Amino acid sequence: MKLYAKTIPQTLPAWATVVTKSADLFEVEINDEHPNFQSLLEELATEIEPGTFGVKAEDLCSRLGFDLSNPICTS
């Protein structure tokens, strides 16, 4: 999974790596199979509708400390 953000914290978790940095955007690669990332997803998961659970991109980016002014999250 890749995340794109305007700012990121100085220290990223072991499962996150900055791939590219332009003047106004960071591209971060997430190892979404890493156990610590999976734990984070389980912690942030909410019921979107009856029987369907998921994680909001805004919640994930906020938890990672990314600038949410215009985040773009893709998988």
mmCIF file with all atom_site columns, C-alpha atoms in Angstrom:
data_model
loop_
_atom_site.group_PDB
_atom_site.id
_atom_site.type_symbol
_atom_site.label_atom_id
_atom_site.label_alt_id
_atom_site.label_comp_id
_atom_site.label_asym_id
_atom_site.label_entity_id
_atom_site.label_seq_id
_atom_site.pdbx_PDB_ins_code
_atom_site.Cartn_x
_atom_site.Cartn_y
_atom_site.Cartn_z
_atom_site.occupancy
_atom_site.B_iso_or_equiv
_atom_site.pdbx_formal_charge
_atom_site.auth_seq_id
_atom_site.auth_comp_id
_atom_site.auth_asym_id
_atom_site.auth_atom_id
_atom_site.pdbx_PDB_model_num
ATOM 1  C CA . MET A 1 1  ? 0.000   0.000  0.000  1.00 0.00 ? 1  MET A CA 1
ATOM 2  C CA . LYS A 1 2  ? 1.181   3.538  -0.676 1.00 0.00 ? 2  LYS A CA 1
ATOM 3  C CA . LEU A 1 3  ? 0.264   6.736  1.122  1.00 0.00 ? 3  LEU A CA 1
ATOM 4  C CA . TYR A 1 4  ? 0.848   10.261 -0.146 1.00 0.00 ? 4  TYR A CA 1
ATOM 5  C CA . ALA A 1 5  ? 1.052   13.137 2.313  1.00 0.00 ? 5  ALA A CA 1
ATOM 6  C CA . LYS A 1 6  ? 2.301   16.709 2.566  1.00 0.00 ? 6  LYS A CA 1
ATOM 7  C CA . THR A 1 7  ? 4.171   16.103 5.836  1.00 0.00 ? 7  THR A CA 1
ATOM 8  C CA . ILE A 1 8  ? 5.245   13.041 7.793  1.00 0.00 ? 8  ILE A CA 1
ATOM 9  C CA . PRO A 1 9  ? 6.896   12.561 11.186 1.00 0.00 ? 9  PRO A CA 1
ATOM 10 C CA . GLN A 1 10 ? 10.708  12.360 11.312 1.00 0.00 ? 10 GLN A CA 1
ATOM 11 C CA . THR A 1 11 ? 10.576  8.775  12.525 1.00 0.00 ? 11 THR A CA 1
ATOM 12 C CA . LEU A 1 12 ? 8.384   6.256  10.738 1.00 0.00 ? 12 LEU A CA 1
ATOM 13 C CA . PRO A 1 13 ? 7.513   2.764  11.980 1.00 0.00 ? 13 PRO A CA 1
ATOM 14 C CA . ALA A 1 14 ? 9.612   -0.161 10.684 1.00 0.00 ? 14 ALA A CA 1
ATOM 15 C CA . TRP A 1 15 ? 6.824   -1.074 8.261  1.00 0.00 ? 15 TRP A CA 1
ATOM 16 C CA . ALA A 1 16 ? 6.812   2.354  6.534  1.00 0.00 ? 16 ALA A CA 1
ATOM 17 C CA . THR A 1 17 ? 9.438   3.637  4.081  1.00 0.00 ? 17 THR A CA 1
ATOM 18 C CA . VAL A 1 18 ? 9.656   6.923  2.192  1.00 0.00 ? 18 VAL A CA 1
ATOM 19 C CA . VAL A 1 19 ? 9.881   6.012  -1.506 1.00 0.00 ? 19 VAL A CA 1
ATOM 20 C CA . THR A 1 20 ? 10.037  9.502  -3.011 1.00 0.00 ? 20 THR A CA 1
ATOM 21 C CA . LYS A 1 21 ? 9.879   13.082 -1.790 1.00 0.00 ? 21 LYS A CA 1
ATOM 22 C CA . SER A 1 22 ? 9.010   15.988 -4.012 1.00 0.00 ? 22 SER A CA 1
ATOM 23 C CA . ALA A 1 23 ? 8.751   19.648 -3.065 1.00 0.00 ? 23 ALA A CA 1
ATOM 24 C CA . ASP A 1 24 ? 5.282   19.185 -1.599 1.00 0.00 ? 24 ASP A CA 1
ATOM 25 C CA . LEU A 1 25 ? 4.542   15.455 -1.385 1.00 0.00 ? 25 LEU A CA 1
ATOM 26 C CA . PHE A 1 26 ? 5.918   12.332 0.315  1.00 0.00 ? 26 PHE A CA 1
ATOM 27 C CA . GLU A 1 27 ? 5.260   8.904  -1.167 1.00 0.00 ? 27 GLU A CA 1
ATOM 28 C CA . VAL A 1 28 ? 5.367   6.303  1.613  1.00 0.00 ? 28 VAL A CA 1
ATOM 29 C CA . GLU A 1 29 ? 5.334   2.549  1.000  1.00 0.00 ? 29 GLU A CA 1
ATOM 30 C CA . ILE A 1 30 ? 3.560   0.542  3.709  1.00 0.00 ? 30 ILE A CA 1
ATOM 31 C CA . ASN A 1 31 ? 4.332   -3.139 4.266  1.00 0.00 ? 31 ASN A CA 1
ATOM 32 C CA . ASP A 1 32 ? 0.702   -4.020 4.927  1.00 0.00 ? 32 ASP A CA 1
ATOM 33 C CA . GLU A 1 33 ? 1.606   -7.614 5.848  1.00 0.00 ? 33 GLU A CA 1
ATOM 34 C CA . HIS A 1 34 ? 3.840   -6.566 8.759  1.00 0.00 ? 34 HIS A CA 1
ATOM 35 C CA . PRO A 1 35 ? 2.359   -7.826 12.071 1.00 0.00 ? 35 PRO A CA 1
ATOM 36 C CA . ASN A 1 36 ? 2.622   -4.411 13.750 1.00 0.00 ? 36 ASN A CA 1
ATOM 37 C CA . PHE A 1 37 ? 0.739   -2.770 10.889 1.00 0.00 ? 37 PHE A CA 1
ATOM 38 C CA . GLN A 1 38 ? -1.916  -5.484 11.052 1.00 0.00 ? 38 GLN A CA 1
ATOM 39 C CA . SER A 1 39 ? -2.294  -4.788 14.799 1.00 0.00 ? 39 SER A CA 1
ATOM 40 C CA . LEU A 1 40 ? -2.772  -1.091 14.056 1.00 0.00 ? 40 LEU A CA 1
ATOM 41 C CA . LEU A 1 41 ? -5.468  -1.883 11.506 1.00 0.00 ? 41 LEU A CA 1
ATOM 42 C CA . GLU A 1 42 ? -7.265  -4.110 14.003 1.00 0.00 ? 42 GLU A CA 1
ATOM 43 C CA . GLU A 1 43 ? -7.112  -1.337 16.590 1.00 0.00 ? 43 GLU A CA 1
ATOM 44 C CA . LEU A 1 44 ? -8.512  1.290  14.191 1.00 0.00 ? 44 LEU A CA 1
ATOM 45 C CA . ALA A 1 45 ? -11.175 -0.907 12.566 1.00 0.00 ? 45 ALA A CA 1
ATOM 46 C CA . THR A 1 46 ? -14.754 0.238  12.982 1.00 0.00 ? 46 THR A CA 1
ATOM 47 C CA . GLU A 1 47 ? -18.050 -1.132 11.765 1.00 0.00 ? 47 GLU A CA 1
ATOM 48 C CA . ILE A 1 48 ? -18.875 0.805  8.601  1.00 0.00 ? 48 ILE A CA 1
ATOM 49 C CA . GLU A 1 49 ? -22.228 -0.885 8.187  1.00 0.00 ? 49 GLU A CA 1
ATOM 50 C CA . PRO A 1 50 ? -23.676 -3.969 9.874  1.00 0.00 ? 50 PRO A CA 1
ATOM 51 C CA . GLY A 1 51 ? -21.213 -6.809 9.401  1.00 0.00 ? 51 GLY A CA 1
ATOM 52 C CA . THR A 1 52 ? -18.660 -4.731 7.452  1.00 0.00 ? 52 THR A CA 1
ATOM 53 C CA . PHE A 1 53 ? -15.531 -3.506 9.216  1.00 0.00 ? 53 PHE A CA 1
ATOM 54 C CA . GLY A 1 54 ? -12.855 -1.205 7.834  1.00 0.00 ? 54 GLY A CA 1
ATOM 55 C CA . VAL A 1 55 ? -10.388 1.566  8.582  1.00 0.00 ? 55 VAL A CA 1
ATOM 56 C CA . LYS A 1 56 ? -10.937 5.131  7.446  1.00 0.00 ? 56 LYS A CA 1
ATOM 57 C CA . ALA A 1 57 ? -7.949  6.544  5.532  1.00 0.00 ? 57 ALA A CA 1
ATOM 58 C CA . GLU A 1 58 ? -8.205  9.724  7.607  1.00 0.00 ? 58 GLU A CA 1
ATOM 59 C CA . ASP A 1 59 ? -7.918  7.743  10.864 1.00 0.00 ? 59 ASP A CA 1
ATOM 60 C CA . LEU A 1 60 ? -4.917  5.800  9.582  1.00 0.00 ? 60 LEU A CA 1
ATOM 61 C CA . CYS A 1 61 ? -3.103  8.887  8.300  1.00 0.00 ? 61 CYS A CA 1
ATOM 62 C CA . SER A 1 62 ? -3.866  10.761 11.511 1.00 0.00 ? 62 SER A CA 1
ATOM 63 C CA . ARG A 1 63 ? -2.468  7.928  13.633 1.00 0.00 ? 63 ARG A CA 1
ATOM 64 C CA . LEU A 1 64 ? 0.706   7.886  11.529 1.00 0.00 ? 64 LEU A CA 1
ATOM 65 C CA . GLY A 1 65 ? 1.128   11.648 12.002 1.00 0.00 ? 65 GLY A CA 1
ATOM 66 C CA . PHE A 1 66 ? 0.689   12.573 8.337  1.00 0.00 ? 66 PHE A CA 1
ATOM 67 C CA . ASP A 1 67 ? -0.538  16.030 7.363  1.00 0.00 ? 67 ASP A CA 1
ATOM 68 C CA . LEU A 1 68 ? -4.200  15.568 6.521  1.00 0.00 ? 68 LEU A CA 1
ATOM 69 C CA . SER A 1 69 ? -4.671  18.773 4.557  1.00 0.00 ? 69 SER A CA 1
ATOM 70 C CA . ASN A 1 70 ? -4.865  16.738 1.313  1.00 0.00 ? 70 ASN A CA 1
ATOM 71 C CA . PRO A 1 71 ? -3.821  13.130 1.945  1.00 0.00 ? 71 PRO A CA 1
ATOM 72 C CA . ILE A 1 72 ? -4.072  10.622 -0.857 1.00 0.00 ? 72 ILE A CA 1
ATOM 73 C CA . CYS A 1 73 ? -4.079  6.995  0.222  1.00 0.00 ? 73 CYS A CA 1
ATOM 74 C CA . THR A 1 74 ? -3.966  4.173  -2.285 1.00 0.00 ? 74 THR A CA 1
ATOM 75 C CA . SER A 1 75 ? -3.475  0.456  -2.181 1.00 0.00 ? 75 SER A CA 1
#
